[in-house]
């Protein structure tokens, strides 16, 4: 079962997205406090981090750099989870692997995520 | 020292001695050698008279009572010889006689030259503005007088006024630019608010509607399921609408930064995304190997996404859907096109195509947001290009566009490469 860490400060988004992803067969660990992201990643060792762009106390580029420095998290796929107008730019700016736009289509989210997971495996 | 020189030089014509009584030494200190020798050769009086006439100014000597005792030079429509014995205000023909008298008294008292501009009504042309400059004079025997220079400054005043007007307009323009920049910033904030503040709650609605529909919370009867499906469909429409509004705002807002890129590659990548999202469809795509253009890739990408998505959607009922991207070889200006064999439209509606919120297809199945083609129009307009369409109902549509002038030395290369790519 593929593990996903989902980080978002909005409780409704966090709860509902976690639920959708669980229904799609993922094991989801939700994180609402940005200071807990890195430690959760180290503990859970997920395949994917689905990361909200704007969280209180979060500097996304710093987080991405810290993750990339962590040998244990080498296989981690960082996807930004954003309602922003230009997700592509945000993704490039922080050096993430991809993005999932808010709102996402719950019917196709699994195929979107699998595409990223397969891509990473192929590297 | 200066005063003695001026007195000598400005003595009324015909009365000035040919040589200065004070002797040559002082004069040599004051007058440049060239003028000095000219004065000696032609006579100071006639030389000064010539210079003054050429200057276009009128010089007057006033006695202590402010009456003209002598005059040289000529202004437009002025005959100084008729002025002897008249007060300066009469000569100038101004109603501001009191101001002029005040000015003369001030100059006489202070010993410092001063000037004022007046509307000249008398002998001068209508609406002329004259500048009267007064300097105090004192004769060798202590007699007092005033030297007056009368200059027509009508054109100069107009020039000064238009300079002030230009300055005023340019200040206004600068303020307007600042206003626009502020409005733009507000628009960006607004775009962000639209995208973030509307999309985040939509995420929650979409998620729970999906969870409920899939029985994630409990089983549903059919009417409830139908209601939830309608909610989800509305959420998807709204998400599309927000996406389209943001694209339009991006295309309008972003500065156009031209660079050379491959339009064919861009089209292939968009088409492959459309295929991924709609895997059940079989669509033949015809795209040349290379189609180099000189344009802003970010803005053109938005236009191309809209054109190709339209082509994709409007061919959905065709058994053999075909979408073609290319360049026509018939025109001198490189003209690109996106062609499909879909439902097309009636050419009588062509003029409404690129207008915001205009929808040509009443059929709910093809109902768009009315923003997509307006965005295409805006994107092409930002490149000083043109966009138009040809269509036959039931047989497809072709959207043509040009990308305006492609400045810079790399343009010819781009054009050649396009043609090469187009023929393949």
XYZ file of C-alpha atoms in Angstrom:
547
model
C 0.000 0.000 0.000
C 1.560 3.291 -1.153
C 2.150 5.722 1.691
C 1.345 9.404 1.309
C 2.008 12.241 3.723
C -0.518 15.016 3.198
C 0.355 18.423 4.636
C -2.269 21.173 4.711
C -3.222 23.677 7.384
C -6.944 23.751 6.512
C -8.686 21.052 8.508
C -11.538 20.500 6.014
C -9.160 20.118 3.088
C -6.920 17.838 5.130
C -9.732 15.593 6.367
C -11.645 15.317 3.096
C -8.553 14.793 0.938
C -7.201 12.173 3.356
C -10.523 10.372 3.143
C -10.599 10.442 -0.670
C -7.035 9.155 -0.865
C -7.760 6.359 1.623
C -10.765 5.362 -0.484
C -8.366 5.144 -3.434
C -6.211 2.673 -1.509
C -3.437 4.874 -0.142
C -2.172 4.891 3.414
C -2.384 8.580 4.348
C -0.682 10.409 7.200
C -2.151 13.921 7.539
C -0.033 16.766 8.948
C -1.565 20.103 9.878
C 1.416 21.670 11.663
C 4.200 22.681 9.288
C 6.911 22.135 11.922
C 6.005 18.440 12.010
C 6.410 17.744 8.284
C 10.070 16.731 8.154
C 9.916 14.545 11.274
C 6.753 12.843 9.995
C 8.453 12.134 6.664
C 11.453 10.592 8.407
C 9.220 8.449 10.585
C 6.687 7.347 7.932
C 9.032 7.200 4.895
C 6.216 7.718 2.382
C 6.419 7.459 -1.405
C 4.690 10.823 -1.906
C 4.472 14.104 -0.019
C 1.393 16.062 -1.074
C 2.290 19.477 0.228
C 0.131 22.618 0.502
C 2.068 25.692 -0.708
C 1.008 28.174 1.944
C 1.117 26.913 5.507
C 1.793 29.086 8.558
C 5.489 28.927 9.446
C 6.442 27.111 6.245
C 9.188 28.101 3.822
C 8.561 25.614 1.072
C 11.917 25.942 -0.700
C 13.723 25.364 2.616
C 11.619 22.277 3.262
C 12.339 20.885 -0.224
C 16.077 21.480 0.275
C 15.998 19.784 3.669
C 14.189 16.766 2.173
C 16.667 16.500 -0.698
C 19.550 16.440 1.810
C 18.008 13.477 3.629
C 19.378 10.183 2.203
C 16.490 8.233 3.724
C 14.020 10.309 1.686
C 15.726 9.900 -1.666
C 12.789 8.085 -3.235
C 10.258 10.647 -1.989
C 8.151 12.325 -4.646
C 7.287 15.918 -3.663
C 4.021 17.113 -5.187
C 2.754 20.558 -4.326
C -0.924 20.780 -3.563
C -2.073 24.198 -4.642
C -4.991 26.463 -5.449
C -2.553 28.986 -6.895
C -3.010 30.374 -10.414
C 0.300 29.138 -11.747
C 1.145 25.857 -10.166
C 3.821 25.199 -12.815
C 5.828 28.260 -11.751
C 5.486 27.466 -8.059
C 6.593 23.908 -8.750
C 9.664 25.002 -10.693
C 10.531 27.701 -8.163
C 10.749 25.377 -5.184
C 12.110 22.381 -7.084
C 9.175 20.032 -6.504
C 8.532 16.994 -8.732
C 5.014 17.976 -9.751
C 1.751 19.445 -8.589
C -1.848 18.569 -7.882
C -4.257 21.447 -8.355
C -7.041 22.269 -5.936
C -9.758 21.261 -6.529
C -8.655 17.948 -8.020
C -11.002 15.534 -9.741
C -11.540 12.788 -7.164
C -12.303 10.315 -9.972
C -8.918 10.731 -11.623
C -6.640 11.545 -8.672
C -5.378 7.950 -8.476
C -4.182 7.902 -12.091
C -2.554 11.317 -11.604
C -0.654 10.129 -8.529
C 0.301 6.803 -10.094
C 1.833 8.635 -13.042
C 4.180 10.488 -10.697
C 4.978 7.357 -8.725
C 5.828 5.385 -11.865
C 7.937 8.269 -13.180
C 9.980 8.314 -9.998
C 10.497 4.566 -10.083
C 11.698 4.846 -13.665
C 14.566 7.135 -12.657
C 32.360 101.107 -14.746
C 29.503 99.220 -16.316
C 27.289 102.223 -15.980
C 29.626 104.529 -17.868
C 29.778 102.077 -20.701
C 26.039 101.612 -20.856
C 25.415 105.339 -20.766
C 27.759 105.877 -23.636
C 26.448 103.046 -25.691
C 22.793 103.807 -25.209
C 22.806 107.516 -25.786
C 20.040 108.258 -28.254
C 21.007 108.028 -31.881
C 22.391 111.190 -33.442
C 23.437 112.681 -30.138
C 26.149 110.262 -29.156
C 29.712 111.437 -29.744
C 31.636 109.237 -32.166
C 34.294 108.742 -29.536
C 33.700 108.255 -25.879
C 34.792 111.316 -23.882
C 36.301 109.159 -21.157
C 38.924 107.865 -23.575
C 39.712 104.503 -25.088
C 41.290 102.700 -22.115
C 38.092 102.157 -20.178
C 36.218 101.199 -23.307
C 38.801 98.655 -24.324
C 38.329 96.962 -21.017
C 34.622 96.749 -21.571
C 34.079 96.017 -25.219
C 35.444 93.013 -27.002
C 38.165 93.995 -29.462
C 36.140 92.927 -32.504
C 33.168 95.084 -31.627
C 35.483 97.854 -30.491
C 37.181 98.149 -33.865
C 33.812 97.863 -35.643
C 32.553 100.752 -33.514
C 35.563 102.801 -34.461
C 35.172 101.957 -38.135
C 31.385 102.399 -38.641
C 30.614 104.789 -35.844
C 29.071 103.621 -32.607
C 25.768 105.221 -33.299
C 25.071 103.549 -36.617
C 26.513 100.244 -35.394
C 24.259 100.181 -32.327
C 21.286 101.270 -34.364
C 21.871 98.340 -36.732
C 22.313 95.858 -33.901
C 19.175 97.034 -32.126
C 17.119 96.911 -35.332
C 18.299 93.381 -36.035
C 17.411 92.271 -32.503
C 13.761 93.080 -33.130
C 13.569 94.870 -29.761
C 12.689 98.498 -29.168
C 14.950 100.554 -26.885
C 13.639 103.717 -25.329
C 15.159 106.383 -23.138
C 12.763 107.808 -20.595
C 13.246 111.049 -18.745
C 12.720 111.335 -15.034
C 8.992 111.862 -15.592
C 8.788 108.603 -17.552
C 8.314 110.131 -21.000
C 10.087 108.882 -24.075
C 12.959 111.120 -25.080
C 14.423 108.925 -27.784
C 13.764 105.558 -29.345
C 15.525 103.093 -31.606
C 14.580 99.731 -33.065
C 11.226 98.579 -34.287
C 8.775 96.026 -33.131
C 6.002 94.393 -35.109
C 3.732 97.165 -36.277
C 5.533 99.753 -34.171
C 6.851 103.100 -35.295
C 9.061 104.434 -32.500
C 9.521 107.879 -34.097
C 5.949 108.858 -33.183
C 6.530 108.125 -29.522
C 8.740 110.969 -28.457
C 7.237 112.856 -25.562
C 4.656 110.192 -24.708
C 4.556 108.124 -21.522
C 5.771 104.535 -21.783
C 2.339 103.070 -20.974
C 0.845 104.865 -24.002
C 3.586 103.574 -26.214
C 3.107 100.008 -25.115
C -0.614 100.453 -25.259
C -1.325 98.713 -22.019
C -4.007 99.204 -19.440
C -1.444 98.260 -16.826
C -0.011 101.782 -16.820
C 0.000 101.956 -13.017
C 1.997 98.742 -12.730
C 4.480 100.040 -15.242
C 4.841 103.359 -13.360
C 5.375 101.397 -10.128
C 8.044 99.296 -11.803
C 9.873 102.410 -13.035
C 9.789 103.997 -9.592
C 11.111 100.814 -8.056
C 13.973 100.593 -10.543
C 14.806 104.251 -10.090
C 14.868 103.891 -6.302
C 16.733 100.614 -6.050
C 19.088 101.152 -8.972
C 18.502 97.523 -9.968
C 17.013 96.566 -13.377
C 13.638 94.807 -13.344
C 11.100 93.619 -15.847
C 7.460 92.682 -16.327
C 5.330 91.118 -19.023
C 2.256 92.963 -20.241
C -0.540 92.531 -22.683
C 0.143 95.105 -25.388
C -3.050 96.536 -26.841
C -1.893 99.533 -28.818
C 0.418 99.534 -31.759
C 1.557 95.948 -31.326
C -0.341 93.067 -32.976
C -3.489 91.906 -31.251
C -2.946 89.817 -28.120
C 0.789 90.441 -28.198
C 2.651 90.009 -24.960
C 5.532 92.409 -24.463
C 8.284 92.252 -21.910
C 9.349 95.633 -20.618
C 12.740 95.699 -18.964
C 13.762 98.868 -17.188
C 17.307 99.830 -16.165
C 18.238 102.992 -14.292
C 20.467 105.562 -16.016
C 22.386 108.475 -14.585
C 23.980 111.093 -16.787
C 27.444 112.684 -16.252
C 25.808 115.756 -14.747
C 23.615 113.729 -12.412
C 20.522 113.729 -14.655
C 18.371 110.648 -14.127
C 16.513 108.581 -16.637
C 15.465 105.065 -17.437
C 16.413 102.782 -20.272
C 13.485 100.645 -21.383
C 13.693 97.614 -23.575
C 10.405 96.503 -25.112
C 10.481 92.992 -26.526
C 7.663 91.097 -28.181
C 7.575 87.851 -26.187
C 4.239 86.585 -27.538
C 5.757 83.454 -29.039
C 8.098 82.929 -26.124
C 5.149 83.187 -23.727
C 3.154 80.741 -25.800
C 6.146 78.427 -25.789
C 6.531 78.792 -22.032
C 2.827 78.160 -21.641
C 2.944 75.047 -23.823
C 5.987 73.854 -21.904
C 4.022 74.275 -18.703
C 1.095 72.470 -20.323
C 3.367 69.617 -21.456
C 4.793 69.399 -17.955
C 1.284 69.352 -16.569
C 0.188 66.605 -18.968
C 3.281 64.575 -18.314
C 2.660 64.867 -14.552
C -0.898 63.686 -15.174
C 0.399 60.806 -17.283
C 2.887 59.815 -14.592
C 0.069 59.810 -12.044
C -2.066 57.728 -14.427
C 0.770 55.216 -14.852
C 1.028 54.919 -11.072
C -2.747 54.461 -10.853
C -2.562 51.751 -13.506
C 0.282 49.978 -11.750
C -1.753 50.053 -8.549
C -4.827 48.776 -10.376
C -2.704 45.983 -11.843
C -1.414 45.023 -8.422
C -4.977 44.999 -7.143
C -5.986 42.812 -10.075
C -3.195 40.379 -9.242
C -4.330 40.274 -5.633
C -7.848 39.753 -6.901
C -6.713 36.915 -9.190
C -4.964 35.303 -6.292
C -8.035 35.717 -4.102
C -10.260 34.282 -6.831
C -7.989 31.323 -7.308
C -7.205 30.582 -3.708
C -10.287 31.618 -1.831
C -12.696 29.993 -4.294
C -10.733 26.884 -5.140
C -9.996 25.792 -1.600
C -13.679 25.481 -0.560
C -14.398 23.825 -3.915
C -11.825 21.171 -2.981
C -13.756 20.388 0.171
C -17.111 20.280 -1.675
C -15.698 18.038 -4.403
C -14.059 15.708 -1.900
C -17.109 15.206 0.302
C -19.476 14.911 -2.655
C -17.202 12.182 -4.017
C -16.939 10.446 -0.632
C -20.722 10.527 -0.169
C -21.360 9.278 -3.702
C -18.948 6.383 -3.292
C -20.635 5.360 -0.047
C -17.684 6.423 2.072
C -19.978 7.634 4.841
C -23.144 5.605 4.338
C -25.325 4.227 1.582
C -27.401 6.688 -0.463
C -30.738 6.389 -2.190
C -30.859 7.250 -5.893
C -32.366 10.782 -5.597
C -29.622 11.752 -3.101
C -26.984 10.304 -5.408
C -28.434 12.260 -8.327
C -28.323 15.470 -6.281
C -24.700 14.799 -5.352
C -23.784 14.141 -8.977
C -25.319 17.501 -9.872
C -23.302 19.143 -7.104
C -20.096 17.574 -8.433
C -20.870 18.568 -11.980
C -21.457 22.154 -10.829
C -18.168 22.067 -8.897
C -16.311 20.925 -12.021
C -17.931 23.666 -14.098
C -17.015 26.252 -11.536
C -13.445 24.971 -11.319
C -13.185 25.242 -15.121
C -14.614 28.736 -15.014
C -12.081 29.856 -12.407
C -9.282 28.269 -14.426
C -10.444 30.121 -17.556
C -10.792 33.462 -15.793
C -7.283 33.079 -14.408
C -5.898 32.220 -17.829
C -7.545 35.287 -19.327
C -6.149 37.435 -16.536
C -2.658 35.966 -17.059
C -2.762 36.567 -20.807
C -3.874 40.153 -20.225
C -1.409 40.881 -17.447
C 1.867 39.212 -18.361
C 4.419 41.302 -20.264
C 5.036 39.921 -23.786
C 8.550 38.441 -23.874
C 9.260 37.106 -27.324
C 11.605 34.208 -27.767
C 12.087 31.518 -30.351
C 10.261 28.275 -29.608
C 8.731 25.323 -31.378
C 4.959 25.721 -31.680
C 4.687 22.134 -33.009
C 6.354 20.725 -29.896
C 4.038 22.780 -27.714
C 0.980 21.503 -29.655
C 2.151 17.878 -29.327
C 2.576 18.212 -25.581
C -0.899 19.773 -25.148
C -2.479 17.077 -27.355
C -0.804 14.321 -25.380
C -2.234 15.782 -22.148
C -5.682 15.890 -23.741
C -5.260 12.230 -24.744
C -4.265 11.283 -21.200
C -7.306 13.018 -19.712
C -9.661 11.479 -22.257
C -8.105 8.108 -22.934
C -11.239 6.649 -24.534
C -11.033 8.968 -27.562
C -9.369 8.155 -30.876
C -8.145 11.336 -32.473
C -5.735 11.674 -35.370
C -3.403 14.594 -34.743
C -1.385 16.054 -37.599
C 1.424 18.296 -36.417
C 4.566 19.186 -38.406
C 7.966 18.203 -37.004
C 8.991 21.763 -36.308
C 7.178 25.086 -36.326
C 9.539 27.762 -35.040
C 7.924 30.988 -33.937
C 9.108 34.149 -32.224
C 6.545 34.884 -29.530
C 5.894 34.719 -25.823
C 5.672 30.998 -25.072
C 3.682 31.399 -21.848
C 0.980 33.509 -23.499
C 0.864 31.462 -26.704
C 0.626 28.274 -24.688
C -2.583 29.552 -23.097
C -3.973 30.375 -26.570
C -2.951 26.999 -27.971
C -4.425 25.116 -25.000
C -7.736 26.865 -25.640
C -7.704 26.236 -29.404
C -6.724 22.575 -29.071
C -9.143 21.925 -26.203
C -11.918 23.406 -28.354
C -10.868 21.249 -31.314
C -10.781 18.221 -29.015
C -14.228 18.920 -27.555
C -15.968 19.868 -30.778
C -14.850 16.641 -32.491
C -16.038 14.341 -29.723
C -18.924 12.936 -31.762
C -16.808 12.257 -34.852
C -15.943 8.661 -35.462
C -12.718 9.743 -37.167
C -11.749 12.903 -35.371
C -8.856 14.780 -36.858
C -6.987 17.796 -35.464
C -4.339 19.520 -37.510
C -1.829 22.191 -36.562
C 0.256 23.920 -39.229
C 1.336 26.939 -41.189
C -0.234 28.130 -44.419
C 2.087 28.805 -47.322
C -0.247 31.201 -49.147
C 0.500 34.377 -47.236
C 3.637 36.446 -46.759
C 3.049 36.891 -43.042
C 3.506 33.520 -41.375
C 0.000 32.308 -40.602
C -0.595 29.353 -38.309
C -3.751 27.354 -37.947
C -5.559 24.806 -35.808
C -8.058 22.807 -37.854
C -10.611 20.224 -36.792
C -13.346 18.230 -38.516
C -15.833 18.742 -35.676
C -19.213 20.416 -35.461
C -18.032 23.741 -36.918
C -20.267 26.807 -36.744
C -22.264 29.118 -38.957
C -20.038 31.836 -40.455
C -22.707 34.451 -39.734
C -21.662 34.104 -36.076
C -17.963 34.557 -36.856
C -17.854 38.156 -35.630
C -18.987 37.117 -32.151
C -16.434 34.323 -31.804
C -13.749 36.170 -29.879
C -16.028 38.215 -27.655
C -16.090 37.511 -23.948
C -18.982 35.372 -22.723
C -20.307 34.745 -26.236
C -21.343 31.147 -26.781
C -22.095 29.915 -30.277
C -23.364 26.465 -29.408
C -26.776 26.392 -27.752
C -26.337 22.634 -27.377
C -25.542 22.063 -23.680
C -23.056 19.381 -24.674
C -20.793 21.927 -26.309
C -21.535 24.719 -23.917
C -18.287 26.425 -22.964
C -17.500 29.208 -20.555
C -17.433 31.864 -23.270
C -13.939 32.801 -22.132
C -11.672 30.472 -24.122
C -11.728 32.186 -27.517
C -11.761 35.643 -25.930
C -8.510 34.564 -24.253
C -7.111 33.405 -27.619
C -8.073 36.768 -29.117
C -6.365 38.625 -26.270
C -3.200 36.504 -26.527
C -2.862 37.157 -30.269
C -3.750 40.835 -29.856
C -0.940 41.180 -27.297
C 1.426 40.007 -30.069
C -0.002 42.554 -32.562
C -1.210 39.585 -34.545
C -4.559 38.721 -36.071
C -6.904 35.815 -35.444
C -9.858 34.666 -37.526
C -11.790 31.521 -38.282
C -13.460 29.694 -41.127
C -16.018 26.995 -40.590
C -18.772 24.929 -42.144
C -21.511 23.634 -39.843
C -21.050 19.922 -39.321
C -17.750 19.816 -41.186
C -15.282 21.516 -38.903
C -13.528 24.776 -38.169
C -10.126 26.290 -38.817
C -8.682 28.979 -36.582
C -5.933 31.056 -38.173
C -3.556 33.393 -36.387
C -0.496 35.504 -37.028
C 1.992 36.544 -34.399
C 2.760 40.074 -35.549
C 6.217 41.332 -36.340
C 9.000 39.144 -35.018
C 11.770 41.663 -34.368
C 15.440 40.810 -34.041
C 18.040 39.124 -36.237
C 16.818 35.626 -35.465
C 13.479 36.252 -37.201
C 14.472 35.128 -40.720
C 15.904 31.898 -39.349
C 12.634 31.297 -37.559
C 10.653 31.836 -40.742
C 12.850 29.514 -42.777
C 12.672 26.826 -40.156
C 8.899 27.139 -40.056
C 8.597 26.633 -43.784
C 10.915 23.677 -43.709
C 8.931 22.167 -40.873
C 5.654 22.933 -42.572
C 6.501 21.035 -45.741
C 7.398 17.836 -43.982
